[in-house]
Amino acid sequence: MPAVTVDNILTLPRIETPALTAVDRPVRTVTTAPTGYEGEGFPVHRAFAGIDMGALDPFIHMDQMGEINYAPGEPKGTPWHPHRGFETVTYMIDGIMEHQDSNGGGGTIGGGDTQWMTAGGGILHIETPPEHLVMSGGLFHGVQLWVNLPRSDKMAAPRYQDITGNKVALLSSQDGGALVRVIAGEVAAHQGPGSTYTPIALSHTTIAPGASLTLPWNPEYNALVYVLAGQGTVGVERRPIRSGQTVVFGKGDTLTVAAADTQDSRSQSLEVFVMGGKPLREPVAMAGPFVMNTRAEVIEAFEDFQAGRLGSIPAAHESL
Ligand code: MN
């Protein structure tokens, strides 16, 4: 699992030890993500399946893409498709994804890079592995998270942000046992690069076997942990977690994640995606690729898409 790593973690800024009065967030639920298929048939884990929408708010949906080791000719992507009313955050850990959208945005994202697409009022996009990767096959692993937009920003102009891995803020836990990569928002008083309409914080954190991390977390945000690989525990109650599980924490100032002494052969460390944001507390009406506040707005989105008002496929790609 390459993502972004450092030679000597002890050279990084350290996360401050929480105050003695800080409340560590209790564990509310631990759920196991079912598997499914996305786009042309790439395997995903549906990280949020079975979790109450109110506990996810401001997040809507998350897929762990892979981890899969493709044979030559096997890598798959998505066809052109529309979105409205939210933002997609795609974080690649292994492998490469190419992205193109009807707004002129696009690029190639690989190990440790993030692509941030604000669908806003409407966009069409396509996500595919590059031709050379289709030919060669290889490891493919990433995350796609859907962040809801507040009612006031649902029809905002579409926007595309490329966050290359080297822009991510890197932090170390006090004892050097955990590497925290801040992808967006502020974590432990350190700012990540992603710019968002809805205030959120995102981190990919690697915890060495036997190490424990107590991470300060904005008390106004919800707190979720998804296990990308490995095994360990969460909370002071040391509830067991393993690859493919999602943790919802209750209220508090910090969250605690610890790696088991022994990890599996696939990953030498516990790898977690830590996320939270300020809940919007607005009604959610969603269907397919549209996330709106009312059913009438979802129907309008389908009508606008069919009428071509969400954008058009760039000429060079019409054959796709
Ligand atoms: Mn999409």
GROMACS .gro file of C-alpha atoms and ligand atoms in nm:
model
  321
    1MET     CA    1   0.000   0.000   0.000
    2PRO     CA    2   0.218   0.292  -0.118
    3ALA     CA    3   0.005   0.611  -0.083
    4VAL     CA    4   0.243   0.874   0.058
    5THR     CA    5   0.504   0.756   0.306
    6VAL     CA    6   0.806   0.908   0.480
    7ASP     CA    7   1.156   0.769   0.545
    8ASN     CA    8   1.167   0.894   0.904
    9ILE     CA    9   0.833   0.961   1.068
   10LEU     CA   10   1.005   1.131   1.362
   11THR     CA   11   1.090   1.433   1.142
   12LEU     CA   12   0.718   1.517   1.104
   13PRO     CA   13   0.516   1.756   1.321
   14ARG     CA   14   0.376   1.569   1.622
   15ILE     CA   15   0.012   1.560   1.718
   16GLU     CA   16  -0.025   1.717   2.061
   17THR     CA   17  -0.129   1.501   2.352
   18PRO     CA   18  -0.498   1.572   2.427
   19ALA     CA   19  -0.583   1.759   2.746
   20LEU     CA   20  -0.670   1.541   3.045
   21THR     CA   21  -1.023   1.683   3.031
   22ALA     CA   22  -1.071   1.574   2.665
   23VAL     CA   23  -1.355   1.327   2.617
   24ASP     CA   24  -1.268   1.028   2.399
   25ARG     CA   25  -1.559   0.952   2.167
   26PRO     CA   26  -1.752   0.633   2.248
   27VAL     CA   27  -1.806   0.375   1.974
   28ARG     CA   28  -2.168   0.376   1.857
   29THR     CA   29  -2.167   0.111   1.583
   30VAL     CA   30  -1.931  -0.114   1.390
   31THR     CA   31  -2.073  -0.244   1.060
   32THR     CA   32  -1.929  -0.467   0.789
   33ALA     CA   33  -1.937  -0.335   0.431
   34PRO     CA   34  -2.103  -0.566   0.179
   35THR     CA   35  -1.937  -0.606  -0.159
   36GLY     CA   36  -2.083  -0.494  -0.490
   37TYR     CA   37  -1.983  -0.385  -0.839
   38GLU     CA   38  -1.957  -0.034  -0.981
   39GLY     CA   39  -1.943   0.103  -1.336
   40GLU     CA   40  -1.835  -0.158  -1.590
   41GLY     CA   41  -1.784  -0.409  -1.310
   42PHE     CA   42  -1.506  -0.313  -1.071
   43PRO     CA   43  -1.545  -0.459  -0.723
   44VAL     CA   44  -1.628  -0.227  -0.432
   45HIS     CA   45  -1.708  -0.245  -0.062
   46ARG     CA   46  -2.015  -0.030   0.023
   47ALA     CA   47  -1.868   0.129   0.335
   48PHE     CA   48  -2.186   0.300   0.458
   49ALA     CA   49  -2.442   0.027   0.389
   50GLY     CA   50  -2.679  -0.019   0.682
   51ILE     CA   51  -2.571   0.299   0.863
   52ASP     CA   52  -2.834   0.560   0.957
   53MET     CA   53  -2.813   0.863   0.722
   54GLY     CA   54  -2.824   1.096   1.022
   55ALA     CA   55  -2.503   0.942   1.156
   56LEU     CA   56  -2.333   0.985   0.816
   57ASP     CA   57  -2.439   1.349   0.759
   58PRO     CA   58  -2.273   1.536   0.578
   59PHE     CA   59  -2.154   1.222   0.397
   60ILE     CA   60  -2.382   1.024   0.169
   61HIS     CA   61  -2.200   0.725   0.030
   62MET     CA   62  -1.855   0.567   0.023
   63ASP     CA   63  -1.701   0.288  -0.181
   64GLN     CA   64  -1.369   0.121  -0.117
   65MET     CA   65  -1.262   0.039  -0.474
   66GLY     CA   66  -1.070  -0.288  -0.470
   67GLU     CA   67  -0.829  -0.377  -0.332
   68ILE     CA   68  -0.791  -0.600  -0.636
   69ASN     CA   69  -0.500  -0.739  -0.833
   70TYR     CA   70  -0.618  -0.728  -1.194
   71ALA     CA   71  -0.502  -0.971  -1.462
   72PRO     CA   72  -0.392  -0.812  -1.795
   73GLY     CA   73  -0.694  -0.679  -1.987
   74GLU     CA   74  -0.916  -0.690  -1.680
   75PRO     CA   75  -0.914  -0.335  -1.528
   76LYS     CA   76  -1.251  -0.161  -1.558
   77GLY     CA   77  -1.389   0.189  -1.518
   78THR     CA   78  -1.723   0.369  -1.549
   79PRO     CA   79  -1.908   0.492  -1.858
   80TRP     CA   80  -1.997   0.864  -1.885
   81HIS     CA   81  -2.258   0.945  -1.621
   82PRO     CA   82  -2.410   1.255  -1.455
   83HIS     CA   83  -2.411   1.395  -1.100
   84ARG     CA   84  -2.587   1.682  -0.925
   85GLY     CA   85  -2.608   1.812  -0.571
   86PHE     CA   86  -2.288   1.686  -0.404
   87GLU     CA   87  -1.909   1.643  -0.431
   88THR     CA   88  -1.711   1.328  -0.508
   89VAL     CA   89  -1.372   1.274  -0.346
   90THR     CA   90  -1.162   1.001  -0.507
   91TYR     CA   91  -0.845   0.897  -0.324
   92MET     CA   92  -0.617   0.648  -0.496
   93ILE     CA   93  -0.387   0.428  -0.289
   94ASP     CA   94  -0.266   0.180  -0.552
   95GLY     CA   95  -0.305   0.194  -0.928
   96ILE     CA   96  -0.412   0.478  -1.155
   97MET     CA   97  -0.745   0.628  -1.258
   98GLU     CA   98  -0.804   0.875  -1.539
   99HIS     CA   99  -1.086   1.123  -1.507
  100GLN     CA  100  -1.258   1.351  -1.759
  101ASP     CA  101  -1.561   1.572  -1.712
  102SER     CA  102  -1.795   1.784  -1.922
  103ASN     CA  103  -1.668   2.098  -1.748
  104GLY     CA  104  -1.316   2.061  -1.891
  105GLY     CA  105  -1.175   1.910  -1.572
  106GLY     CA  106  -0.967   1.598  -1.578
  107GLY     CA  107  -0.641   1.433  -1.500
  108THR     CA  108  -0.463   1.119  -1.393
  109ILE     CA  109  -0.458   1.024  -1.026
  110GLY     CA  110  -0.230   0.761  -0.879
  111GLY     CA  111  -0.084   0.648  -0.547
  112GLY     CA  112  -0.169   0.904  -0.280
  113ASP     CA  113  -0.344   1.154  -0.510
  114THR     CA  114  -0.695   1.286  -0.456
  115GLN     CA  115  -0.940   1.413  -0.711
  116TRP     CA  116  -1.213   1.639  -0.584
  117MET     CA  117  -1.510   1.704  -0.808
  118THR     CA  118  -1.790   1.941  -0.715
  119ALA     CA  119  -2.084   1.829  -0.926
  120GLY     CA  120  -2.289   2.125  -0.806
  121GLY     CA  121  -2.572   2.201  -1.048
  122GLY     CA  122  -2.461   1.932  -1.290
  123ILE     CA  123  -2.172   1.755  -1.453
  124LEU     CA  124  -2.100   1.446  -1.664
  125HIS     CA  125  -1.784   1.246  -1.599
  126ILE     CA  126  -1.601   0.925  -1.678
  127GLU     CA  127  -1.349   0.736  -1.465
  128THR     CA  128  -1.128   0.478  -1.637
  129PRO     CA  129  -0.795   0.305  -1.586
  130PRO     CA  130  -0.539   0.423  -1.846
  131GLU     CA  131  -0.484   0.200  -2.150
  132HIS     CA  132  -0.138   0.084  -2.035
  133LEU     CA  133  -0.283  -0.032  -1.704
  134VAL     CA  134  -0.562  -0.218  -1.882
  135MET     CA  135  -0.291  -0.396  -2.083
  136SER     CA  136  -0.065  -0.474  -1.790
  137GLY     CA  137  -0.322  -0.530  -1.515
  138GLY     CA  138  -0.196  -0.478  -1.159
  139LEU     CA  139  -0.299  -0.360  -0.817
  140PHE     CA  140  -0.595  -0.120  -0.789
  141HIS     CA  141  -0.713   0.028  -0.459
  142GLY     CA  142  -0.887   0.354  -0.372
  143VAL     CA  143  -1.178   0.523  -0.202
  144GLN     CA  144  -1.463   0.732  -0.340
  145LEU     CA  145  -1.657   0.940  -0.090
  146TRP     CA  146  -1.970   1.145  -0.163
  147VAL     CA  147  -1.994   1.468   0.037
  148ASN     CA  148  -2.334   1.632   0.044
  149LEU     CA  149  -2.378   1.998  -0.045
  150PRO     CA  150  -2.599   2.230   0.160
  151ARG     CA  151  -2.922   2.339  -0.008
  152SER     CA  152  -2.767   2.680  -0.078
  153ASP     CA  153  -2.477   2.527  -0.278
  154LYS     CA  154  -2.647   2.236  -0.457
  155MET     CA  155  -2.663   2.430  -0.783
  156ALA     CA  156  -2.313   2.580  -0.751
  157ALA     CA  157  -2.090   2.587  -1.059
  158PRO     CA  158  -1.904   2.257  -1.110
  159ARG     CA  159  -1.540   2.257  -0.997
  160TYR     CA  160  -1.246   2.020  -1.017
  161GLN     CA  161  -0.949   2.003  -0.778
  162ASP     CA  162  -0.640   1.789  -0.822
  163ILE     CA  163  -0.472   1.723  -0.490
  164THR     CA  164  -0.142   1.552  -0.563
  165GLY     CA  165  -0.004   1.330  -0.290
  166ASN     CA  166   0.281   1.571  -0.213
  167LYS     CA  167   0.034   1.840  -0.101
  168VAL     CA  168  -0.113   1.624   0.174
  169ALA     CA  169  -0.017   1.736   0.528
  170LEU     CA  170   0.176   1.463   0.711
  171LEU     CA  171   0.170   1.429   1.090
  172SER     CA  172   0.306   1.183   1.341
  173SER     CA  173   0.153   1.058   1.662
  174GLN     CA  174   0.349   1.136   1.981
  175ASP     CA  175   0.540   0.806   1.976
  176GLY     CA  176   0.585   0.787   1.596
  177GLY     CA  177   0.359   0.481   1.574
  178ALA     CA  178   0.100   0.645   1.348
  179LEU     CA  179   0.131   0.843   1.024
  180VAL     CA  180  -0.164   1.077   0.967
  181ARG     CA  181  -0.212   1.211   0.612
  182VAL     CA  182  -0.450   1.509   0.616
  183ILE     CA  183  -0.626   1.515   0.278
  184ALA     CA  184  -0.880   1.788   0.354
  185GLY     CA  185  -0.988   2.015   0.635
  186GLU     CA  186  -0.809   2.053   0.964
  187VAL     CA  187  -0.688   1.763   1.177
  188ALA     CA  188  -0.504   1.825   1.506
  189ALA     CA  189  -0.459   2.194   1.412
  190HIS     CA  190  -0.292   2.105   1.079
  191GLN     CA  191  -0.458   2.207   0.754
  192GLY     CA  192  -0.492   1.969   0.458
  193PRO     CA  193  -0.514   2.088   0.097
  194GLY     CA  194  -0.873   2.008  -0.011
  195SER     CA  195  -1.118   2.299  -0.031
  196THR     CA  196  -1.479   2.212   0.043
  197TYR     CA  197  -1.821   2.379   0.057
  198THR     CA  198  -1.928   2.164   0.350
  199PRO     CA  199  -1.677   2.180   0.639
  200ILE     CA  200  -1.516   1.837   0.668
  201ALA     CA  201  -1.189   1.668   0.766
  202LEU     CA  202  -1.041   1.363   0.592
  203SER     CA  203  -0.735   1.156   0.673
  204HIS     CA  204  -0.570   0.833   0.562
  205THR     CA  205  -0.386   0.707   0.868
  206THR     CA  206  -0.139   0.420   0.901
  207ILE     CA  207  -0.088   0.270   1.246
  208ALA     CA  208   0.205   0.035   1.313
  209PRO     CA  209   0.140  -0.303   1.481
  210GLY     CA  210   0.083  -0.255   1.855
  211ALA     CA  211   0.062   0.126   1.830
  212SER     CA  212  -0.232   0.339   1.939
  213LEU     CA  213  -0.345   0.681   1.815
  214THR     CA  214  -0.567   0.928   2.002
  215LEU     CA  215  -0.658   1.190   1.746
  216PRO     CA  216  -0.810   1.529   1.835
  217TRP     CA  217  -1.132   1.564   1.634
  218ASN     CA  218  -1.349   1.874   1.593
  219PRO     CA  219  -1.632   1.830   1.850
  220GLU     CA  220  -1.878   1.987   1.603
  221TYR     CA  221  -1.805   1.717   1.344
  222ASN     CA  222  -1.929   1.362   1.328
  223ALA     CA  223  -1.654   1.098   1.328
  224LEU     CA  224  -1.630   0.785   1.113
  225VAL     CA  225  -1.346   0.538   1.062
  226TYR     CA  226  -1.331   0.292   0.773
  227VAL     CA  227  -1.075   0.010   0.789
  228LEU     CA  228  -0.894  -0.014   0.454
  229ALA     CA  229  -0.667  -0.297   0.569
  230GLY     CA  230  -0.548  -0.474   0.881
  231GLN     CA  231  -0.702  -0.519   1.222
  232GLY     CA  232  -0.712  -0.352   1.562
  233THR     CA  233  -0.949  -0.186   1.806
  234VAL     CA  234  -1.139   0.142   1.845
  235GLY     CA  235  -1.232   0.346   2.151
  236VAL     CA  236  -1.116   0.315   2.509
  237GLU     CA  237  -1.338   0.006   2.524
  238ARG     CA  238  -1.105  -0.151   2.263
  239ARG     CA  239  -1.378  -0.281   2.035
  240PRO     CA  240  -1.231  -0.508   1.764
  241ILE     CA  241  -1.222  -0.385   1.403
  242ARG     CA  242  -1.093  -0.537   1.081
  243SER     CA  243  -1.060  -0.466   0.711
  244GLY     CA  244  -1.392  -0.367   0.549
  245GLN     CA  245  -1.560  -0.238   0.865
  246THR     CA  246  -1.697   0.111   0.939
  247VAL     CA  247  -1.704   0.267   1.285
  248VAL     CA  248  -1.946   0.543   1.388
  249PHE     CA  249  -1.830   0.734   1.695
  250GLY     CA  250  -2.046   0.932   1.936
  251LYS     CA  251  -1.973   1.282   2.065
  252GLY     CA  252  -1.643   1.391   2.216
  253ASP     CA  253  -1.309   1.565   2.157
  254THR     CA  254  -1.082   1.280   2.042
  255LEU     CA  255  -1.106   0.938   1.881
  256THR     CA  256  -0.885   0.638   1.953
  257VAL     CA  257  -0.773   0.373   1.704
  258ALA     CA  258  -0.516   0.103   1.788
  259ALA     CA  259  -0.347  -0.156   1.567
  260ALA     CA  260  -0.332  -0.521   1.670
  261ASP     CA  261   0.015  -0.658   1.751
  262THR     CA  262  -0.014  -0.898   1.459
  263GLN     CA  263  -0.140  -0.790   1.118
  264ASP     CA  264  -0.245  -0.999   0.818
  265SER     CA  265  -0.017  -1.085   0.528
  266ARG     CA  266  -0.185  -0.832   0.296
  267SER     CA  267  -0.097  -0.528   0.504
  268GLN     CA  268   0.179  -0.481   0.760
  269SER     CA  269  -0.008  -0.200   0.937
  270LEU     CA  270  -0.361  -0.096   1.025
  271GLU     CA  271  -0.481   0.139   0.747
  272VAL     CA  272  -0.782   0.356   0.824
  273PHE     CA  273  -0.972   0.633   0.649
  274VAL     CA  274  -1.085   0.881   0.915
  275MET     CA  275  -1.357   1.128   0.820
  276GLY     CA  276  -1.599   1.372   0.973
  277GLY     CA  277  -1.786   1.690   0.896
  278LYS     CA  278  -2.038   1.939   1.019
  279PRO     CA  279  -2.383   1.781   0.978
  280LEU     CA  280  -2.610   1.974   0.738
  281ARG     CA  281  -2.931   1.860   0.910
  282GLU     CA  282  -3.129   1.906   0.588
  283PRO     CA  283  -3.368   1.659   0.422
  284VAL     CA  284  -3.198   1.422   0.173
  285ALA     CA  285  -3.374   1.293  -0.140
  286MET     CA  286  -3.148   1.081  -0.356
  287ALA     CA  287  -3.181   0.853  -0.654
  288GLY     CA  288  -2.898   0.714  -0.863
  289PRO     CA  289  -2.642   0.986  -0.928
  290PHE     CA  290  -2.842   1.278  -0.783
  291VAL     CA  291  -2.855   1.395  -0.421
  292MET     CA  292  -3.111   1.669  -0.359
  293ASN     CA  293  -3.339   1.790  -0.078
  294THR     CA  294  -3.676   1.694  -0.227
  295ARG     CA  295  -3.816   1.428  -0.458
  296ALA     CA  296  -3.931   1.697  -0.703
  297GLU     CA  297  -3.569   1.820  -0.730
  298VAL     CA  298  -3.450   1.465  -0.806
  299ILE     CA  299  -3.711   1.431  -1.083
  300GLU     CA  300  -3.601   1.772  -1.216
  301ALA     CA  301  -3.240   1.647  -1.220
  302PHE     CA  302  -3.337   1.342  -1.429
  303GLU     CA  303  -3.533   1.570  -1.667
  304ASP     CA  304  -3.243   1.815  -1.696
  305PHE     CA  305  -3.002   1.527  -1.762
  306GLN     CA  306  -3.226   1.385  -2.037
  307ALA     CA  307  -3.257   1.732  -2.191
  308GLY     CA  308  -2.877   1.767  -2.197
  309ARG     CA  309  -2.871   2.046  -1.940
  310LEU     CA  310  -2.611   1.876  -1.716
  311GLY     CA  311  -2.339   1.912  -1.980
  312SER     CA  312  -2.231   1.722  -2.287
  313ILE     CA  313  -1.958   1.467  -2.353
  314PRO     CA  314  -1.650   1.639  -2.504
  315ALA     CA  315  -1.629   1.570  -2.881
  316ALA     CA  316  -1.306   1.370  -2.860
  317HIS     CA  317  -1.478   1.115  -2.636
  318GLU     CA  318  -1.811   1.072  -2.808
  319SER     CA  319  -1.702   0.736  -2.947
  320LEU     CA  320  -1.682   0.609  -2.589
  321MN      MN  321  -1.932   0.931  -1.075
   0.00000   0.00000   0.00000
